[in-house]
Amino acid sequence: MGAKRGGGARLQGRRALITGAGSGIGAAVAAMFARHGAAVAGADRDAEAAAQTAGTIAAGGGRAVPITADVSVRREAEACVDGAVAALGGLDIVVNSAGVTPRYAPSDWDYERIWDWVMAVNLKGTYLVSRRAVQAMTGGGAIVNLSSIYGLVGRPMFFGTGDDPYPAGKAGVIGLTRDMANGFGARGIRVNALCPAFVLTPLTRTLTGDPAWRARMEAMQPLGRLGTAEEVAYAALFLASDEASFITGAALPVDGGYTSV
Ligand code: NAP
């Protein structure tokens, strides 16, 4: 990619695929990237949610197409990237935001099925989409993966059960990020990870909806509050833009100070 910097349209002319674009952080990233001039393909397993994100962007004058795909299924992940390339005329940026939490697993699933599901979406899905994307990024590119503070540090005893695939998957996303950064740097493809702490999205709703839990979560973040999806999207915008042209293989906390304590 060239070295255009600054300005109000920091992704002008760029073509971006965002997974998990139907909700939370992915939806905020899609909207922000479109505001900054990118043409966006917003993918989600929920077709209606993907269409809603694309519709909102289009109504605001941006360019967006919806894609329906389950990123944990190889053929769908590949079709998702191919669909974005076909719709946008190429691909410069990918943000892997599709993710799940074991808290929302069906209650009749056993631990092995929950492990396989969380790993398949959070880790394998990120790999499948990224692997296909680098083949399409012929002119260089930027990939931003959603890891978590729990890819960097362990969970506090009152919160972590020790029986949860989420931290292992998110640590795996950081390993994948570093390996792909090494592997594709020579081709001008940068790969970085974001590590948010607690952000107000549907993913954390069951916890943040409980005032006692919410207070506990806020207290763990030195800024004393939860993050917003838009605050994470700003970090994704930076890493995807040429302003981050010498940054690759990084795992950037977006955590209100959580990991500094
Ligand atoms: P969210 O609001 O639940 O959004 C995630 C989106 O991904 C949802 O639309 C979800 O669809 C979709 N999705 C789930 N499985 C998918 C699959 N197999 N294929 C395609 N799309 C799929 O969650 P979020 O808070 O924005 O989280 C985004 C990412 O940030 C996740 O990777 C998450 O682990 C990470 N993160 C979040 C926080 C936080 O506090 N919110 C903190 C650290 C890291 P459904 O609604 O149908 O499941």
Coordinates of C-alpha atoms and ligand atoms in Angstrom, one line a residue:
M1 CA 0.0 0.0 0.0
G2 CA 1.1 3.6 -0.6
A3 CA 2.1 6.0 2.2
K4 CA -0.9 8.3 2.2
R5 CA -1.3 9.7 5.7
G6 CA -3.7 11.8 7.7
G7 CA -6.8 13.7 6.5
G8 CA -10.4 13.0 7.3
A9 CA -10.7 10.1 4.9
R10 CA -7.9 7.9 6.2
L11 CA -9.0 4.8 4.2
Q12 CA -10.0 6.5 0.9
G13 CA -10.0 4.1 -1.9
R14 CA -9.4 1.1 0.3
R15 CA -11.5 -2.1 0.2
A16 CA -12.3 -3.7 3.5
L17 CA -13.9 -6.9 4.7
I18 CA -15.1 -6.9 8.2
T19 CA -16.4 -10.1 9.8
G20 CA -18.9 -10.0 12.7
A21 CA -20.1 -6.8 11.1
G22 CA -23.7 -7.4 12.2
S23 CA -23.1 -6.4 15.8
G24 CA -21.0 -4.7 18.4
I25 CA -17.3 -4.0 17.5
G26 CA -17.6 -5.3 13.9
A27 CA -20.6 -3.0 13.2
A28 CA -18.8 0.0 14.6
V29 CA -15.6 -0.8 12.6
A30 CA -17.7 -1.1 9.4
A31 CA -19.4 2.2 9.9
M32 CA -16.2 4.0 10.9
F33 CA -14.2 2.6 7.9
A34 CA -17.0 3.6 5.5
R35 CA -16.9 7.2 7.1
H36 CA -13.2 7.2 6.3
G37 CA -13.7 6.4 2.7
A38 CA -13.4 2.6 2.5
A39 CA -15.7 0.4 0.5
V40 CA -16.9 -2.2 3.0
A41 CA -18.0 -5.8 2.8
G42 CA -19.7 -6.5 6.1
A43 CA -20.0 -10.2 6.8
D44 CA -22.0 -12.0 9.5
R45 CA -23.6 -15.4 10.0
D46 CA -26.8 -13.4 10.7
A47 CA -27.9 -12.3 7.2
E48 CA -30.4 -9.8 8.6
A49 CA -27.8 -8.2 10.8
A50 CA -25.3 -7.9 8.0
A51 CA -27.9 -6.3 5.7
Q52 CA -28.8 -3.8 8.4
T53 CA -25.2 -2.7 8.9
A54 CA -24.7 -2.3 5.1
G55 CA -28.0 -0.5 4.8
T56 CA -27.2 2.0 7.5
I57 CA -23.8 2.7 5.9
A58 CA -25.4 3.1 2.4
A59 CA -28.1 5.4 3.9
G60 CA -25.3 7.6 5.2
G61 CA -23.7 7.8 1.8
G62 CA -21.1 5.1 2.3
R63 CA -20.4 2.1 0.2
A64 CA -21.2 -1.3 1.7
V65 CA -22.3 -4.8 0.7
P66 CA -23.6 -7.4 3.1
I67 CA -22.2 -11.0 3.1
T68 CA -23.7 -13.9 4.9
A69 CA -21.1 -16.4 6.1
D70 CA -20.2 -18.7 9.0
V71 CA -16.5 -18.1 9.3
S72 CA -15.9 -21.3 11.1
V73 CA -16.8 -23.3 8.0
R74 CA -13.9 -23.4 5.5
R75 CA -16.1 -23.2 2.4
E76 CA -18.1 -20.3 3.8
A77 CA -15.0 -18.4 5.0
E78 CA -13.4 -18.7 1.6
A79 CA -16.6 -17.7 -0.2
C80 CA -16.9 -14.7 2.2
V81 CA -13.4 -13.5 1.1
D82 CA -14.1 -14.3 -2.6
G83 CA -17.4 -12.5 -2.4
A84 CA -15.8 -9.4 -0.9
V85 CA -13.1 -9.4 -3.6
A86 CA -15.8 -9.7 -6.3
A87 CA -18.0 -7.0 -4.9
L88 CA -15.3 -4.5 -4.1
G89 CA -12.9 -5.2 -6.9
G90 CA -10.1 -6.4 -4.7
L91 CA -9.1 -6.4 -1.0
D92 CA -6.8 -4.2 1.1
I93 CA -8.1 -4.7 4.7
V94 CA -9.6 -7.4 6.8
V95 CA -10.9 -7.0 10.3
N96 CA -11.7 -10.4 12.0
S97 CA -14.3 -9.4 14.5
A98 CA -16.6 -12.5 14.4
G99 CA -16.5 -14.1 17.8
V100 CA -18.5 -16.0 20.4
T101 CA -18.4 -16.5 24.1
P102 CA -19.0 -19.8 25.8
R103 CA -21.5 -18.0 28.0
Y104 CA -24.0 -18.2 25.1
A105 CA -23.5 -21.9 24.4
P106 CA -26.6 -23.9 24.5
S107 CA -27.1 -25.4 28.0
D108 CA -27.2 -29.0 26.9
W109 CA -23.7 -28.8 25.2
D110 CA -20.9 -30.6 27.0
Y111 CA -17.5 -29.0 27.6
E112 CA -15.9 -30.6 24.5
R113 CA -18.6 -29.3 22.2
I114 CA -18.3 -25.8 23.7
W115 CA -14.5 -25.9 23.3
D116 CA -14.8 -27.0 19.6
W117 CA -17.3 -24.2 18.9
V118 CA -15.4 -21.4 20.5
M119 CA -12.1 -22.5 18.9
A120 CA -13.8 -22.9 15.5
V121 CA -15.2 -19.4 15.4
N122 CA -12.7 -17.4 17.4
L123 CA -9.4 -19.0 16.2
K124 CA -10.1 -21.2 13.2
G125 CA -12.5 -18.6 11.6
T126 CA -9.8 -15.9 12.0
Y127 CA -7.3 -18.2 10.3
L128 CA -9.6 -19.3 7.5
V129 CA -10.6 -15.8 6.5
S130 CA -7.0 -14.4 6.9
R131 CA -5.5 -17.3 4.9
R132 CA -7.8 -16.6 2.0
A133 CA -7.4 -12.9 2.3
V134 CA -3.7 -12.8 1.9
Q135 CA -4.0 -14.6 -1.4
A136 CA -6.2 -11.7 -2.6
M137 CA -4.1 -8.9 -1.2
T138 CA -1.9 -8.6 -4.2
G139 CA -0.9 -5.0 -3.5
G140 CA -0.2 -5.4 0.2
G141 CA -2.7 -5.0 2.9
A142 CA -3.6 -4.9 6.6
I143 CA -5.3 -7.5 8.8
V144 CA -6.6 -6.6 12.2
N145 CA -7.7 -9.5 14.5
L146 CA -9.9 -9.2 17.5
S147 CA -8.1 -10.9 20.4
S148 CA -8.8 -9.9 24.0
I149 CA -7.1 -8.9 27.2
Y150 CA -7.6 -12.6 28.0
G151 CA -5.2 -13.5 25.2
L152 CA -2.6 -11.5 27.2
V153 CA -3.3 -12.2 30.9
G154 CA -5.1 -14.7 33.0
R155 CA -8.6 -14.0 34.4
P156 CA -9.2 -13.0 38.0
M157 CA -10.3 -15.9 40.2
F158 CA -13.9 -14.7 40.7
F159 CA -14.3 -14.4 36.9
G160 CA -12.3 -17.3 35.4
T161 CA -13.6 -20.8 35.9
G162 CA -10.4 -22.5 34.6
D163 CA -12.8 -24.4 32.4
D164 CA -13.2 -22.1 29.4
P165 CA -11.8 -22.1 25.8
Y166 CA -12.1 -18.3 25.4
P167 CA -8.7 -17.3 26.8
A168 CA -6.9 -20.1 25.0
G169 CA -8.6 -19.1 21.7
K170 CA -7.7 -15.5 22.1
A171 CA -4.1 -16.3 23.0
G172 CA -4.1 -18.4 19.8
V173 CA -5.3 -15.4 17.8
I174 CA -2.2 -13.5 19.0
G175 CA 0.1 -16.4 18.0
L176 CA -1.6 -16.5 14.6
T177 CA -1.2 -12.7 14.3
R178 CA 2.5 -12.9 14.9
D179 CA 3.1 -15.8 12.6
M180 CA 1.2 -14.3 9.8
A181 CA 3.0 -10.9 10.3
N182 CA 6.3 -12.7 9.9
G183 CA 5.1 -14.8 7.0
F184 CA 3.6 -12.0 4.9
G185 CA 5.5 -8.9 5.9
A186 CA 7.7 -9.2 2.8
R187 CA 4.6 -8.9 0.7
G188 CA 3.6 -5.7 2.4
I189 CA 0.9 -7.3 4.4
R190 CA 0.7 -6.1 8.1
V191 CA -1.1 -8.3 10.6
N192 CA -2.0 -6.9 14.1
A193 CA -4.3 -7.8 17.0
L194 CA -6.4 -5.7 19.3
C195 CA -6.9 -6.8 22.9
P196 CA -10.0 -5.1 24.3
A197 CA -11.1 -5.3 27.9
F198 CA -14.8 -5.1 28.7
V199 CA -16.7 -3.3 26.0
L200 CA -20.4 -2.6 26.0
T201 CA -21.7 -4.9 23.2
P202 CA -24.3 -7.7 23.0
L203 CA -21.4 -10.1 23.8
T204 CA -21.0 -8.8 27.3
R205 CA -24.7 -8.0 27.8
T206 CA -25.4 -10.9 30.3
L207 CA -22.7 -9.5 32.6
T208 CA -23.1 -5.8 32.1
G209 CA -26.8 -6.1 32.5
D210 CA -26.3 -7.1 36.1
P211 CA -25.4 -4.0 38.2
A212 CA -23.2 -5.9 40.6
W213 CA -21.2 -7.5 37.8
R214 CA -21.0 -4.3 35.9
A215 CA -19.6 -2.5 38.9
R216 CA -17.0 -5.2 39.3
M217 CA -16.0 -5.0 35.7
E218 CA -15.7 -1.2 35.8
A219 CA -13.5 -1.4 38.9
M220 CA -11.0 -3.7 37.1
Q221 CA -10.3 -1.0 34.4
P222 CA -8.3 1.9 35.8
L223 CA -10.3 4.4 33.7
G224 CA -13.3 3.2 35.9
R225 CA -15.7 2.5 33.1
L226 CA -16.5 0.0 30.3
G227 CA -15.2 0.7 26.7
T228 CA -17.4 1.4 23.7
A229 CA -17.4 -0.4 20.4
E230 CA -16.4 2.9 18.8
E231 CA -13.3 3.2 20.9
V232 CA -12.1 -0.2 19.7
A233 CA -13.0 0.8 16.1
Y234 CA -10.7 3.8 16.4
A235 CA -7.8 1.5 17.2
A236 CA -8.8 -0.7 14.3
L237 CA -8.9 2.3 12.0
F238 CA -5.3 3.3 13.1
L239 CA -3.9 -0.2 12.6
A240 CA -5.6 -0.6 9.2
S241 CA -4.5 2.8 8.0
D242 CA -1.1 3.8 6.6
E243 CA -0.5 5.7 9.8
A244 CA 0.5 2.3 11.2
S245 CA 2.7 1.5 8.2
F246 CA 5.6 0.3 10.4
I247 CA 3.5 -1.7 12.9
T248 CA 3.0 -5.4 12.4
G249 CA 2.8 -8.4 14.7
A250 CA 1.6 -6.2 17.5
A251 CA -1.0 -7.0 20.1
L252 CA -2.5 -3.7 21.2
P253 CA -4.4 -3.5 24.4
V254 CA -7.6 -1.3 24.2
D255 CA -8.4 -1.9 27.8
G256 CA -8.8 1.2 29.9
G257 CA -5.6 0.2 31.6
Y258 CA -6.7 -3.3 32.6
T259 CA -3.4 -5.0 31.7
S260 CA -1.3 -2.2 33.3
V261 CA -2.4 -3.2 36.8
Ligands
NAP1 P1 -20.9 -9.3 19.3 O1 -21.6 -8.0 19.5 O2 -21.6 -10.5 19.8 O3 -20.6 -9.4 17.7 C1 -20.0 -10.5 17.2 C2 -20.7 -10.8 15.8 O4 -20.0 -12.0 15.3 C3 -22.2 -11.2 16.0 O5 -22.9 -10.5 15.0 C4 -22.2 -12.7 15.8 O6 -23.4 -13.2 15.3 C5 -21.1 -12.8 14.8 N1 -20.6 -14.2 14.7 C6 -20.6 -15.1 15.7 N2 -20.2 -16.3 15.2 C7 -20.0 -16.1 13.9 C8 -19.5 -17.0 12.8 N3 -19.3 -18.3 13.1 N4 -19.4 -16.5 11.6 C9 -19.7 -15.2 11.3 N5 -20.2 -14.3 12.3 C10 -20.3 -14.8 13.5 O7 -19.5 -9.2 19.9 P2 -18.4 -8.0 20.1 O8 -18.4 -7.6 21.5 O9 -18.6 -7.0 19.0 O10 -17.1 -8.9 19.8 C11 -16.3 -8.7 18.6 C12 -15.0 -9.4 18.8 O11 -14.3 -8.7 19.9 C13 -15.1 -10.9 19.3 O12 -14.1 -11.6 18.6 C14 -14.9 -10.8 20.8 O13 -14.4 -12.0 21.3 C15 -13.9 -9.7 20.8 N6 -13.8 -9.0 22.1 C16 -15.0 -8.4 22.7 C17 -14.9 -7.8 23.9 C18 -16.1 -7.2 24.6 O14 -16.0 -6.8 25.8 N7 -17.2 -7.0 23.9 C19 -13.7 -7.8 24.6 C20 -12.6 -8.4 24.0 C21 -12.7 -9.0 22.8 P3 -24.4 -13.7 16.5 O15 -25.0 -12.5 17.2 O16 -25.4 -14.5 15.6 O17 -23.6 -14.6 17.4

